[in-house]
Coordinates of C-alpha atoms in Angstrom, one line a residue:
Chain A
M1 CA -29.1 -135.6 152.4
N2 CA -30.2 -132.1 151.2
A3 CA -27.6 -129.3 151.5
D4 CA -30.5 -126.8 151.2
F5 CA -31.7 -127.7 154.8
P6 CA -30.6 -124.9 157.1
V7 CA -28.7 -126.7 159.9
A8 CA -29.6 -124.2 162.5
L9 CA -33.2 -125.4 162.4
I10 CA -32.2 -128.8 164.0
L11 CA -31.6 -127.0 167.2
I12 CA -34.1 -124.3 166.9
L13 CA -37.1 -126.5 165.9
G14 CA -35.7 -129.4 168.0
A15 CA -36.0 -127.2 171.0
A16 CA -39.8 -127.1 170.7
L17 CA -40.1 -130.7 171.9
V18 CA -38.0 -130.2 175.0
P19 CA -40.8 -129.1 177.3
L20 CA -42.7 -132.3 176.6
L21 CA -39.8 -134.5 177.8
R22 CA -38.6 -135.2 181.3
G23 CA -35.6 -136.9 183.0
G24 CA -33.1 -139.1 181.2
L25 CA -35.2 -139.1 178.0
R26 CA -34.9 -135.3 177.8
T27 CA -31.1 -135.3 178.3
V28 CA -30.5 -138.0 175.6
Y29 CA -32.8 -135.9 173.2
M30 CA -31.1 -132.7 173.9
A31 CA -27.7 -134.3 173.4
L32 CA -28.7 -135.8 170.2
L33 CA -29.6 -132.3 168.7
P34 CA -26.1 -130.9 168.5
L35 CA -24.7 -134.3 167.7
A36 CA -27.1 -134.7 164.7
S37 CA -26.2 -131.2 163.6
F38 CA -22.5 -132.0 163.8
V39 CA -22.9 -135.1 161.6
W40 CA -24.9 -133.0 159.2
L41 CA -22.1 -130.4 159.1
L42 CA -19.4 -133.0 158.4
A43 CA -21.4 -134.3 155.5
L44 CA -22.1 -130.9 153.9
P45 CA -20.4 -130.0 150.6
Q46 CA -18.9 -126.4 150.4
G47 CA -20.8 -123.8 148.5
E48 CA -24.1 -121.6 148.9
F49 CA -27.4 -123.3 149.4
A50 CA -30.9 -122.7 150.7
Q51 CA -31.3 -119.6 148.5
L52 CA -34.5 -117.6 148.5
Q53 CA -35.7 -114.7 146.4
L54 CA -37.0 -111.7 148.4
F55 CA -37.4 -108.2 147.2
G56 CA -35.3 -109.0 144.1
Q57 CA -32.6 -110.1 146.4
S58 CA -31.4 -113.5 146.8
L59 CA -31.0 -114.5 150.5
V60 CA -28.5 -117.4 151.2
L61 CA -29.3 -119.3 154.4
M62 CA -26.5 -121.7 154.0
R63 CA -23.0 -120.5 152.9
V64 CA -20.7 -123.3 153.8
D65 CA -16.9 -122.6 153.7
R66 CA -14.0 -123.1 155.9
L67 CA -14.6 -120.0 158.0
S68 CA -18.3 -120.8 158.7
L69 CA -17.6 -124.5 159.2
I70 CA -15.1 -124.1 162.0
F71 CA -17.4 -121.8 163.9
G72 CA -20.2 -124.2 163.2
Y73 CA -18.1 -127.0 164.7
I74 CA -17.2 -125.2 167.8
F75 CA -20.6 -123.8 168.5
L76 CA -22.1 -127.3 168.3
I77 CA -19.3 -128.6 170.6
A78 CA -20.1 -125.9 173.1
S79 CA -23.8 -126.6 172.8
L80 CA -23.3 -130.2 173.5
L81 CA -21.0 -129.4 176.5
N82 CA -23.8 -127.1 177.8
V83 CA -26.3 -129.8 177.6
I84 CA -24.3 -132.1 179.8
Y85 CA -23.3 -129.3 182.1
A86 CA -26.9 -128.2 182.7
Q87 CA -28.4 -131.7 182.8
H88 CA -29.4 -131.4 186.5
V89 CA -31.4 -128.2 185.8
E90 CA -35.2 -128.6 186.2
D91 CA -36.0 -125.3 184.6
T92 CA -37.2 -126.0 181.1
V93 CA -37.0 -122.4 180.0
Q94 CA -33.2 -122.5 180.3
H95 CA -33.0 -125.6 178.3
V96 CA -35.1 -124.3 175.5
A97 CA -33.4 -120.9 175.5
S98 CA -29.9 -122.5 175.4
L99 CA -30.8 -124.6 172.3
V100 CA -32.5 -121.7 170.4
Y101 CA -29.6 -119.4 171.3
A102 CA -27.0 -121.9 170.0
G103 CA -29.1 -122.6 167.0
S104 CA -29.5 -119.0 166.0
A105 CA -25.8 -118.4 166.6
I106 CA -25.1 -121.3 164.1
G107 CA -27.8 -119.8 161.8
A108 CA -25.9 -116.4 161.9
V109 CA -22.7 -118.1 161.2
F110 CA -24.0 -119.7 158.0
A111 CA -25.9 -116.8 156.8
G112 CA -24.7 -115.6 153.4
D113 CA -26.6 -112.4 153.4
L114 CA -27.1 -109.4 155.8
M115 CA -30.9 -109.9 156.2
T116 CA -30.5 -113.5 157.3
L117 CA -27.7 -112.5 159.6
F118 CA -30.0 -109.8 161.1
V119 CA -32.9 -112.3 161.8
Y120 CA -30.5 -114.6 163.5
W121 CA -28.6 -111.8 165.3
E122 CA -31.9 -110.7 166.9
L123 CA -32.9 -114.3 167.8
T124 CA -29.7 -114.7 169.7
A125 CA -30.4 -111.5 171.7
I126 CA -33.9 -112.6 172.6
S127 CA -33.2 -116.2 173.4
S128 CA -30.0 -115.5 175.5
V129 CA -31.6 -113.0 177.8
L130 CA -33.8 -115.7 179.2
L131 CA -30.6 -117.3 180.6
I132 CA -30.2 -114.1 182.7
W133 CA -33.9 -113.6 183.7
A134 CA -33.9 -117.3 184.6
R135 CA -32.0 -116.3 187.8
R136 CA -35.5 -114.9 188.8
R137 CA -34.4 -112.1 191.0
E138 CA -34.8 -108.3 190.7
S139 CA -31.2 -107.5 189.9
A140 CA -31.0 -110.2 187.2
F141 CA -34.2 -108.9 185.6
R142 CA -32.8 -105.4 185.5
A143 CA -29.3 -106.5 184.2
G144 CA -31.2 -108.6 181.6
M145 CA -33.1 -105.7 180.5
R146 CA -30.0 -103.6 180.0
Y147 CA -28.4 -106.5 178.1
L148 CA -31.4 -106.8 175.8
L149 CA -31.5 -103.1 175.1
V150 CA -27.8 -103.1 174.1
Q151 CA -28.1 -106.3 172.0
L152 CA -31.2 -104.9 170.2
L153 CA -29.3 -101.7 169.7
S154 CA -26.6 -103.7 167.9
G155 CA -29.4 -105.2 165.8
M156 CA -30.6 -101.9 164.9
F157 CA -27.2 -100.7 163.7
L158 CA -26.9 -103.8 161.7
L159 CA -30.4 -103.4 160.1
V160 CA -29.9 -99.8 159.2
G161 CA -26.2 -100.3 158.2
G162 CA -27.3 -103.3 156.1
L163 CA -30.0 -101.2 154.3
L164 CA -27.5 -98.3 153.6
H165 CA -25.0 -100.9 152.3
W166 CA -27.6 -102.3 150.1
Y167 CA -28.6 -99.0 148.8
A168 CA -24.9 -98.1 148.0
T169 CA -23.7 -101.4 146.5
G170 CA -27.0 -102.9 145.4
S171 CA -26.1 -106.2 147.2
L172 CA -27.0 -107.7 150.5
E173 CA -24.2 -110.2 150.4
F174 CA -22.4 -110.7 153.7
G175 CA -18.9 -110.7 152.5
Q176 CA -16.0 -108.2 152.9
I177 CA -17.7 -104.8 153.7
G178 CA -15.0 -102.5 154.8
L179 CA -15.4 -98.9 156.0
S180 CA -15.8 -97.1 152.7
G181 CA -19.6 -96.3 153.0
A182 CA -21.7 -95.1 155.9
G183 CA -23.4 -98.7 155.9
G184 CA -20.0 -100.2 156.6
V185 CA -19.4 -98.0 159.6
L186 CA -22.8 -98.8 161.1
I187 CA -22.3 -102.5 160.6
L188 CA -19.0 -102.2 162.2
I189 CA -20.6 -100.6 165.2
A190 CA -23.1 -103.4 165.4
F191 CA -20.4 -106.1 165.3
G192 CA -18.4 -104.0 167.8
I193 CA -21.2 -104.1 170.3
K194 CA -21.3 -107.9 170.1
C195 CA -17.4 -108.1 170.3
A196 CA -17.5 -105.7 173.3
F197 CA -15.3 -103.1 171.9
P198 CA -14.0 -100.5 174.5
F199 CA -16.8 -98.3 175.7
L200 CA -19.4 -100.7 174.0
H201 CA -18.2 -103.4 176.3
N202 CA -19.9 -103.1 179.6
W203 CA -23.1 -105.0 178.8
L204 CA -20.8 -108.1 179.2
Q205 CA -19.6 -107.4 182.7
D206 CA -23.0 -106.3 183.6
A207 CA -25.1 -109.2 182.5
Y208 CA -23.0 -112.4 182.5
P209 CA -22.4 -112.5 186.3
E210 CA -26.2 -112.1 186.8
A211 CA -26.9 -115.2 184.7
T212 CA -27.8 -118.6 186.3
P213 CA -24.8 -120.8 187.1
T214 CA -25.2 -122.9 183.9
G215 CA -26.6 -119.8 181.8
A216 CA -23.3 -117.9 182.2
V217 CA -21.5 -120.9 180.6
V218 CA -23.9 -120.8 177.8
L219 CA -23.6 -117.1 177.2
S220 CA -19.7 -117.1 177.3
A221 CA -19.6 -119.3 174.3
F222 CA -21.8 -117.6 171.6
T223 CA -22.5 -113.9 171.6
T224 CA -19.0 -112.4 171.5
K225 CA -17.6 -115.2 169.3
L226 CA -20.4 -114.6 166.8
G227 CA -19.2 -111.0 166.8
I228 CA -15.6 -112.2 166.0
Y229 CA -16.8 -114.4 163.2
A230 CA -18.8 -111.5 161.7
L231 CA -15.7 -109.2 162.0
A232 CA -13.5 -111.8 160.4
R233 CA -15.9 -112.1 157.5
A234 CA -16.5 -108.5 156.9
Y235 CA -13.6 -106.5 158.1
P236 CA -10.4 -108.5 157.8
G237 CA -7.3 -106.2 157.5
T238 CA -9.1 -103.0 158.7
E239 CA -6.2 -101.3 160.3
M240 CA -8.2 -99.5 162.9
L241 CA -9.1 -102.9 164.4
I242 CA -5.5 -103.4 165.4
W243 CA -5.7 -100.4 167.8
V244 CA -9.1 -101.3 169.0
G245 CA -8.0 -104.8 169.9
T246 CA -4.8 -103.6 171.6
V247 CA -6.8 -101.3 173.9
M248 CA -9.2 -104.1 174.5
A249 CA -6.6 -106.6 175.4
A250 CA -4.9 -104.2 178.0
F251 CA -7.5 -102.2 179.8
P252 CA -9.8 -104.9 181.2
I253 CA -7.0 -106.6 183.2
F254 CA -6.8 -103.6 185.5
F255 CA -10.5 -103.9 186.3
A256 CA -10.1 -107.7 186.7
V257 CA -7.5 -107.3 189.3
I258 CA -9.7 -105.3 191.7
E259 CA -13.0 -107.0 190.8
N260 CA -14.5 -109.1 193.6
D261 CA -17.1 -111.1 191.8
L262 CA -15.1 -113.9 190.1
R263 CA -17.5 -114.4 187.3
R264 CA -17.2 -110.7 186.5
V265 CA -13.4 -111.1 186.6
L266 CA -14.0 -113.8 183.8
A267 CA -16.1 -111.4 181.9
Y268 CA -13.2 -108.9 182.0
S269 CA -10.9 -111.6 180.8
M270 CA -13.3 -112.4 178.0
N271 CA -12.7 -108.8 176.8
N272 CA -9.0 -109.2 177.1
Q273 CA -8.9 -112.4 175.0
I274 CA -11.3 -110.9 172.3
G275 CA -8.9 -108.1 172.1
F276 CA -6.2 -110.5 170.8
M277 CA -8.6 -111.8 168.2
V278 CA -9.6 -108.3 167.1
V279 CA -5.9 -107.4 166.6
G280 CA -5.5 -110.6 164.4
I281 CA -8.4 -109.7 162.3
G282 CA -7.1 -106.1 162.0
I283 CA -3.8 -107.4 160.8
G284 CA -5.6 -109.5 158.3
S285 CA -2.6 -111.7 157.0
E286 CA -3.4 -115.4 156.6
L287 CA -1.4 -116.3 159.8
A288 CA -3.3 -113.5 161.7
I289 CA -6.8 -114.6 160.6
N290 CA -5.9 -118.2 161.4
G291 CA -4.7 -117.1 164.8
A292 CA -7.9 -115.1 165.5
V293 CA -10.1 -118.0 164.4
A294 CA -8.0 -120.7 166.3
H295 CA -8.0 -118.5 169.4
A296 CA -11.7 -118.0 169.2
F297 CA -12.0 -121.9 169.1
A298 CA -9.8 -122.3 172.0
D299 CA -11.3 -119.5 173.9
I300 CA -14.7 -120.9 173.8
L301 CA -13.5 -124.0 175.4
F302 CA -11.2 -122.6 178.2
K303 CA -13.6 -119.7 178.9
A304 CA -16.5 -122.3 179.2
L305 CA -14.3 -124.5 181.5
L306 CA -13.5 -121.5 183.8
F307 CA -17.2 -120.4 183.8
M308 CA -18.2 -124.0 184.5
S309 CA -15.9 -124.2 187.5
M310 CA -17.2 -120.9 188.9
G311 CA -20.8 -122.1 188.2
A312 CA -20.1 -125.2 190.2
V313 CA -18.7 -123.0 193.1
L314 CA -21.8 -120.7 192.9
L315 CA -24.1 -123.7 193.0
R316 CA -22.4 -125.3 196.0
A317 CA -21.0 -122.5 197.9
G318 CA -23.8 -120.0 197.1
T319 CA -21.4 -117.1 196.1
V320 CA -18.5 -116.5 193.7
K321 CA -17.2 -113.4 195.5
G322 CA -13.5 -113.6 196.2
S323 CA -14.0 -111.9 199.5
E324 CA -16.2 -114.8 200.8
L325 CA -14.3 -117.8 199.3
G326 CA -11.2 -119.7 199.9
G327 CA -10.0 -123.2 200.8
L328 CA -12.6 -124.9 198.6
Y329 CA -10.0 -127.2 197.2
K330 CA -10.8 -129.3 200.2
S331 CA -14.4 -129.7 199.4
M332 CA -14.2 -129.5 195.6
P333 CA -10.9 -131.1 194.5
W334 CA -12.1 -132.2 191.1
T335 CA -13.6 -128.7 190.2
T336 CA -10.3 -127.2 191.4
G337 CA -8.3 -129.5 189.1
F338 CA -10.5 -128.6 186.1
C339 CA -10.3 -124.9 186.9
L340 CA -6.5 -125.2 187.0
V341 CA -6.6 -126.8 183.5
G342 CA -8.8 -123.8 182.3
A343 CA -6.4 -121.4 184.0
A344 CA -3.3 -122.9 182.3
S345 CA -5.0 -122.9 179.0
I346 CA -6.1 -119.3 179.1
S347 CA -2.7 -118.3 180.4
A348 CA -1.1 -120.1 177.4
F349 CA 1.1 -122.7 179.2
P350 CA 2.9 -124.9 176.8
L351 CA 0.8 -128.1 176.2
F352 CA -2.4 -126.2 176.8
S353 CA -4.7 -124.7 174.1
G354 CA -4.0 -121.0 174.6
F355 CA -0.3 -121.6 173.9
V356 CA -0.8 -122.9 170.3
T357 CA -3.5 -120.3 169.3
K358 CA -2.7 -117.0 170.9
S359 CA 0.9 -117.2 169.9
M360 CA -0.2 -117.1 166.1
I361 CA -1.6 -113.7 166.6
M362 CA 1.6 -112.6 168.6
S363 CA 3.8 -114.0 165.8
A364 CA 1.7 -112.3 163.1
A365 CA 1.9 -108.9 165.0
A366 CA 5.7 -109.3 165.4
G367 CA 6.0 -110.3 161.7
E368 CA 4.4 -107.1 160.6
G369 CA 6.7 -105.1 162.9
L370 CA 3.9 -103.8 165.1
Q371 CA 6.2 -103.3 168.1
L372 CA 3.8 -101.3 170.3
T373 CA 0.9 -103.7 169.8
W374 CA 3.2 -106.7 170.4
L375 CA 4.4 -105.1 173.6
V376 CA 0.9 -104.4 174.8
L377 CA -0.1 -107.9 174.0
L378 CA 2.8 -109.3 175.9
F379 CA 1.8 -107.2 178.8
A380 CA -1.8 -108.5 178.4
S381 CA -0.5 -112.1 178.4
A382 CA 1.3 -111.6 181.6
G383 CA -1.8 -109.9 183.0
V384 CA -4.3 -112.6 181.9
F385 CA -2.2 -115.1 183.7
H386 CA -2.2 -112.9 186.7
H387 CA -6.0 -112.3 186.9
A388 CA -7.6 -115.3 185.2
G389 CA -4.7 -117.9 185.6
I390 CA -3.8 -117.2 189.3
K391 CA -6.4 -114.9 190.8
I392 CA -9.5 -117.0 189.9
P393 CA -8.3 -120.4 191.2
Y394 CA -6.4 -118.7 194.1
F395 CA -9.2 -116.9 195.7
A396 CA -11.8 -119.5 195.1
F397 CA -10.0 -122.7 196.0
F398 CA -6.9 -121.7 197.9
S399 CA -6.1 -118.4 199.8
H400 CA -7.1 -118.4 203.4
D401 CA -9.6 -121.1 204.3
S402 CA -13.1 -119.4 204.4
G403 CA -14.5 -122.3 206.4
I404 CA -17.0 -123.1 203.7
R405 CA -17.5 -126.9 203.4
C406 CA -19.8 -128.0 200.6
E407 CA -20.3 -130.9 198.3
E408 CA -18.3 -131.6 195.2
A409 CA -20.1 -130.4 192.0
P410 CA -22.8 -132.7 190.6
R411 CA -21.6 -135.6 188.5
N412 CA -22.9 -134.2 185.1
M413 CA -21.1 -130.9 185.7
L414 CA -17.8 -132.9 186.5
L415 CA -18.3 -134.8 183.3
A416 CA -18.7 -131.6 181.2
M417 CA -15.7 -130.1 182.9
A418 CA -13.7 -133.3 182.3
I419 CA -14.5 -133.3 178.5
T420 CA -13.8 -129.7 178.2
A421 CA -10.5 -130.0 180.0
A422 CA -9.5 -132.8 177.8
L423 CA -10.2 -130.8 174.8
C424 CA -8.2 -127.9 176.1
I425 CA -5.1 -130.3 176.7
G426 CA -5.9 -132.1 173.4
I427 CA -5.6 -128.8 171.4
G428 CA -2.4 -128.0 173.2
V429 CA -0.7 -131.3 172.7
F430 CA -2.0 -132.0 169.1
P431 CA -2.4 -128.5 167.5
R432 CA -2.3 -129.9 164.0
T433 CA -6.0 -131.2 164.2
L434 CA -7.2 -127.8 165.0
Y435 CA -4.8 -126.1 162.5
S436 CA -6.1 -128.5 159.7
L437 CA -9.6 -126.9 160.2
L438 CA -8.6 -123.3 159.9
P439 CA -9.4 -121.0 156.9
Y440 CA -5.9 -121.0 155.5
A441 CA -3.1 -123.6 155.3
V442 CA -0.9 -123.3 158.5
A443 CA 2.9 -123.4 158.3
Y444 CA 3.2 -122.0 161.8
E445 CA 5.1 -124.2 164.5
P446 CA 4.2 -123.4 168.0
Y447 CA 6.7 -125.8 169.7
T448 CA 10.1 -124.2 169.2
A449 CA 12.6 -124.1 172.0
S450 CA 12.6 -120.3 171.9
H451 CA 8.9 -119.9 172.1
V452 CA 8.5 -122.5 174.9
L453 CA 11.3 -121.0 176.9
A454 CA 10.1 -117.4 176.4
Q455 CA 6.6 -118.2 177.5
L456 CA 7.7 -120.2 180.5
Q457 CA 9.9 -117.3 181.7
L458 CA 7.1 -114.8 181.2
L459 CA 4.6 -117.0 183.2
I460 CA 6.8 -118.1 186.0
F461 CA 7.9 -114.5 186.7
S462 CA 4.4 -113.3 186.6
A463 CA 3.6 -115.9 189.2
L464 CA 6.6 -114.9 191.2
A465 CA 5.3 -111.2 191.0
F466 CA 2.0 -112.4 192.4
S467 CA 3.6 -114.4 195.2
V468 CA 5.9 -111.5 196.2
L469 CA 3.0 -109.0 196.2
M470 CA 0.9 -111.5 198.2
R471 CA 3.6 -112.3 200.8
T472 CA 4.5 -108.7 201.3
G473 CA 0.9 -107.6 201.7
I474 CA 1.1 -105.2 198.9
Y475 CA -1.6 -107.1 196.8
P476 CA -4.9 -105.4 197.1
P477 CA -7.4 -107.7 199.2
E478 CA -10.7 -108.9 197.8
L479 CA -13.2 -106.4 199.2
R480 CA -17.0 -106.5 199.1
S481 CA -17.5 -103.7 196.5
I482 CA -18.2 -103.0 192.9
N483 CA -16.2 -100.9 190.5
I484 CA -17.8 -98.3 188.3
D485 CA -17.2 -98.7 184.6
S486 CA -18.6 -97.2 181.4
D487 CA -22.0 -98.3 182.5
W488 CA -21.9 -95.6 185.1
F489 CA -22.9 -93.1 182.4
Y490 CA -26.2 -94.7 181.7
R491 CA -26.9 -96.2 185.0
K492 CA -26.0 -93.2 187.2
A493 CA -25.2 -90.0 185.3
G494 CA -27.9 -90.4 182.7
P495 CA -30.9 -90.9 185.2
L496 CA -29.4 -88.1 187.4
A497 CA -29.4 -85.7 184.5
A498 CA -32.9 -86.7 183.4
R499 CA -34.3 -86.2 186.9
S500 CA -32.8 -82.7 187.3
I501 CA -34.0 -81.6 183.8
A502 CA -37.5 -82.9 184.9
T503 CA -37.4 -80.8 188.0
A504 CA -36.2 -77.7 186.1
W505 CA -39.0 -78.2 183.6
K506 CA -41.5 -78.4 186.4
H507 CA -40.4 -75.0 187.8
L508 CA -40.6 -73.5 184.4
L509 CA -44.2 -74.7 183.8
A510 CA -45.4 -73.4 187.2
G511 CA -44.1 -69.9 186.2
G512 CA -44.8 -69.7 182.5
S513 CA -48.4 -70.8 181.5
E514 CA -49.1 -67.8 179.4
V515 CA -45.9 -68.0 177.5
L516 CA -46.8 -71.7 176.8
S517 CA -50.2 -71.0 175.3
A518 CA -48.7 -68.5 172.8
Q519 CA -46.1 -71.2 171.9
A520 CA -49.0 -73.7 171.4
A521 CA -50.7 -71.4 168.9
E522 CA -47.4 -70.9 167.0
F523 CA -47.0 -74.7 166.9
G524 CA -50.5 -75.1 165.4
D525 CA -49.6 -72.7 162.6
S526 CA -46.4 -74.4 161.7
F527 CA -48.2 -77.8 161.8
A528 CA -50.7 -76.6 159.3
R529 CA -47.9 -75.2 157.0
H530 CA -46.3 -78.5 157.0
R531 CA -49.4 -80.3 156.0
Q532 CA -49.9 -78.3 152.7
P533 CA -49.1 -80.2 149.5
D534 CA -45.2 -80.6 149.6
G535 CA -45.2 -79.7 153.3
L536 CA -42.8 -81.5 155.5
L537 CA -45.3 -84.1 156.7
V538 CA -46.9 -84.9 153.5
R539 CA -43.9 -85.2 151.2
S540 CA -42.8 -88.7 150.3
W541 CA -39.5 -89.7 151.8
P542 CA -36.7 -91.9 150.5
T543 CA -36.5 -95.2 152.3
R544 CA -33.0 -94.5 153.4
S545 CA -33.8 -91.5 155.4
M546 CA -36.9 -93.3 156.7
A547 CA -34.7 -96.1 158.0
M548 CA -32.4 -93.5 159.6
W549 CA -35.4 -91.8 161.3
V550 CA -36.8 -95.1 162.5
M551 CA -33.4 -95.7 164.2
V552 CA -33.5 -92.2 165.7
M553 CA -36.8 -92.8 167.1
L554 CA -36.1 -96.2 168.5
L555 CA -32.9 -94.8 170.0
A556 CA -34.9 -92.0 171.6
Y557 CA -37.4 -94.6 172.8
L558 CA -34.6 -96.6 174.4
L559 CA -33.3 -93.6 176.0
V560 CA -36.6 -92.4 177.4
Y561 CA -37.3 -95.9 178.6
Y562 CA -34.0 -96.1 180.3
L563 CA -34.0 -92.7 182.0
G564 CA -37.6 -93.0 183.0
K565 CA -37.0 -96.0 185.3
Chain B
M1 CA -16.5 -135.5 205.1
S2 CA -13.9 -136.1 207.9
E3 CA -13.3 -132.6 209.1
P4 CA -10.1 -132.7 211.2
K5 CA -8.1 -133.9 208.1
D6 CA -4.6 -132.4 207.8
Y7 CA -3.8 -130.6 204.6
W8 CA -0.3 -130.2 203.4
L9 CA -1.0 -126.6 202.3
D10 CA -2.4 -125.6 205.6
H11 CA 1.1 -125.5 207.0
S12 CA 2.8 -122.1 206.2
E13 CA 6.2 -123.6 206.0
N14 CA 5.0 -125.8 203.1
V15 CA 3.7 -122.6 201.3
T16 CA 7.2 -121.1 201.8
K17 CA 8.7 -124.3 200.3
L18 CA 6.5 -123.8 197.2
F19 CA 7.4 -120.1 197.0
K20 CA 11.1 -121.1 197.1
G21 CA 10.5 -123.8 194.6
L22 CA 9.0 -121.3 192.2
W23 CA 12.0 -119.1 192.5
A24 CA 14.3 -122.1 191.8
V25 CA 12.3 -122.8 188.6
G26 CA 12.3 -119.2 187.6
L27 CA 16.1 -118.8 188.0
A28 CA 16.8 -122.1 186.3
L29 CA 14.7 -120.9 183.3
L30 CA 16.5 -117.6 183.3
S31 CA 19.9 -119.4 183.2
I32 CA 18.9 -121.2 180.0
D33 CA 19.0 -117.8 178.4
L34 CA 22.9 -117.9 179.0
F35 CA 23.4 -120.6 176.4
L36 CA 20.2 -120.7 174.3
H37 CA 19.9 -118.1 171.7
R38 CA 16.2 -117.3 171.3
H39 CA 14.9 -116.5 167.8
E40 CA 13.1 -113.2 168.0
E41 CA 11.5 -110.7 165.6
F42 CA 12.5 -107.8 167.7
G43 CA 16.1 -107.2 168.8
F44 CA 15.3 -106.2 172.4
A45 CA 13.5 -109.5 173.0
T46 CA 16.7 -111.3 172.6
W47 CA 18.3 -109.6 175.6
F48 CA 19.1 -111.8 178.5
G49 CA 16.0 -112.5 180.7
F50 CA 13.8 -110.2 178.7
Y51 CA 10.6 -112.2 179.2
G52 CA 11.1 -112.9 182.9
I53 CA 12.0 -109.3 183.7
F54 CA 9.1 -108.0 181.5
G55 CA 6.6 -110.5 183.1
F56 CA 7.6 -109.7 186.6
F57 CA 7.5 -105.9 186.3
A58 CA 4.4 -105.9 184.0
C59 CA 2.5 -107.7 186.9
V60 CA 3.9 -105.4 189.6
V61 CA 2.9 -102.3 187.7
L62 CA -0.5 -103.9 186.8
V63 CA -1.3 -104.5 190.5
L64 CA 0.0 -101.1 191.8
V65 CA -2.0 -99.1 189.1
A66 CA -5.1 -101.3 189.6
K67 CA -4.8 -100.6 193.4
K68 CA -4.6 -96.9 192.7
L69 CA -7.6 -97.2 190.5
R70 CA -9.8 -98.4 193.3
V71 CA -9.6 -94.9 194.8
V72 CA -11.5 -93.7 191.7
L73 CA -13.6 -96.7 190.8
M74 CA -14.5 -98.5 193.9
R75 CA -18.1 -98.2 195.3
P76 CA -20.2 -100.0 197.8
E77 CA -22.1 -103.1 196.5
D78 CA -25.5 -101.4 196.6
Y79 CA -24.2 -98.3 194.7
Y80 CA -26.6 -98.6 191.7
E81 CA -29.6 -99.6 193.9
R82 CA -29.5 -96.4 195.9

């Protein structure tokens, strides 16, 4: 075998053949792609391969080390599960998009330089939006457009940040970057958008619930976790991230409690779980980084499982709104069971995956004496059980009987859920296997009497709080509604402001045409001035400022496009 | 699907049984605190029933605050289409 072959191409190029195949053959072929890639990864030696020379820089398409390998493994596992889960889907676009999306995420993980990272970064954005548009309805199209704009914006920050970083350091290497230069700050913003940092987060809650039932499962695995990988690679030990992560873990749970769309509830809980990982990366100790990576691994599985169960509900019952559902355990007992496994895993019940991964981050925070962060994370742990562990299964499958009687999920969906559930329990029961794959050696022991007892007390009393609030009628009912979030600024306030400025402008024009012609003459003069030798428009500009201006122009374009709609 | 099937959870007395059972489990877990000394980094976490009480009140506060937030945040479903 040749270590210089970029493993991402197996999925990306392999996807090209999918439209030619049908039925069982297509499924087998699609399942073979991630399997073959996985075997390829297992056989790879560590080191840097597939190096190209470009602009006097060496680009590294394959950097194989423990950090990139573990993300490669989990992305391929997720990709295989997605193939099984979406086997019944006829729509070829979704199959191709899923494979290219997974492939580009893997390409980004193995990228050893910022340019290669950028190319794959953009490819994940472009391929993944198809999973939203594949819903083929107006609201999904618009949400997809917003999603794409935000993702491309992230790419732009990465590009400009990367160029500035290159200019400052003379190297494009994608290693520890830090916040010392302007490039580092812009790259952090790029990663922050993918990780859905507070105020950069809303694309996630906006777009994922609009995706197809199977598409949301695919989306949940890659984009944000790629952000986490990039953050762990470039900004470990950046103290600011501790605070960003702490806020991230806490604020989404308030939104999750009052959200009616259960897939949107899951999107909020993604934010909350990513918050834990960001804290881990911010702390930066070996235990903390291990915890962040392990939790990303576990999160991809349990979040996929929860999205799978909600996807099955959406497919069979036609809705995932808490206000319309209830009593589905009678029609979909298997889906209910798998959802409960996902719920127990995200809530970190002993013997389920979250218990052995999240606690590493908690323990690292306590070890560093970060009392406030630890308390907020503990609050967030109770909160996640409340909204993802209880609310999701309760309102979908139990609660008052909505009268909906439907079929159980298709067999391929059940199979995918069964495998994912088995993995969630497997990690919880045998954590050493996962621990052995982590970037650093693990001395941490999750199953101590103190830890098990503390976690059970926390969870059982959280459940009691839910039951008491439910039985006393204090718990807020699920209502047909939406909640405004930071997207309000660009979806409501921005367009409103643009419209009123346009109206004011029209009034001004109606009354002031003479003033305007004088201004036009003035503009002509200054234009001529700037075109003289050494004038503003003729002078040669350094690349750095050009890159900045290109970004400003693109940003302005995005804004105008947005407000113009 | 045979519709008039009788489900155990459909009877409210059974739900009450579950509720009481949950309290029993919770109190049993709490009582272990009396004789097991938990190892903790922070002193306050070793207090009797710290995690149980924290979990309970965290969730109550979470729900009450979120409920209040609805006043500010909640909009009709077609809010952005108007």
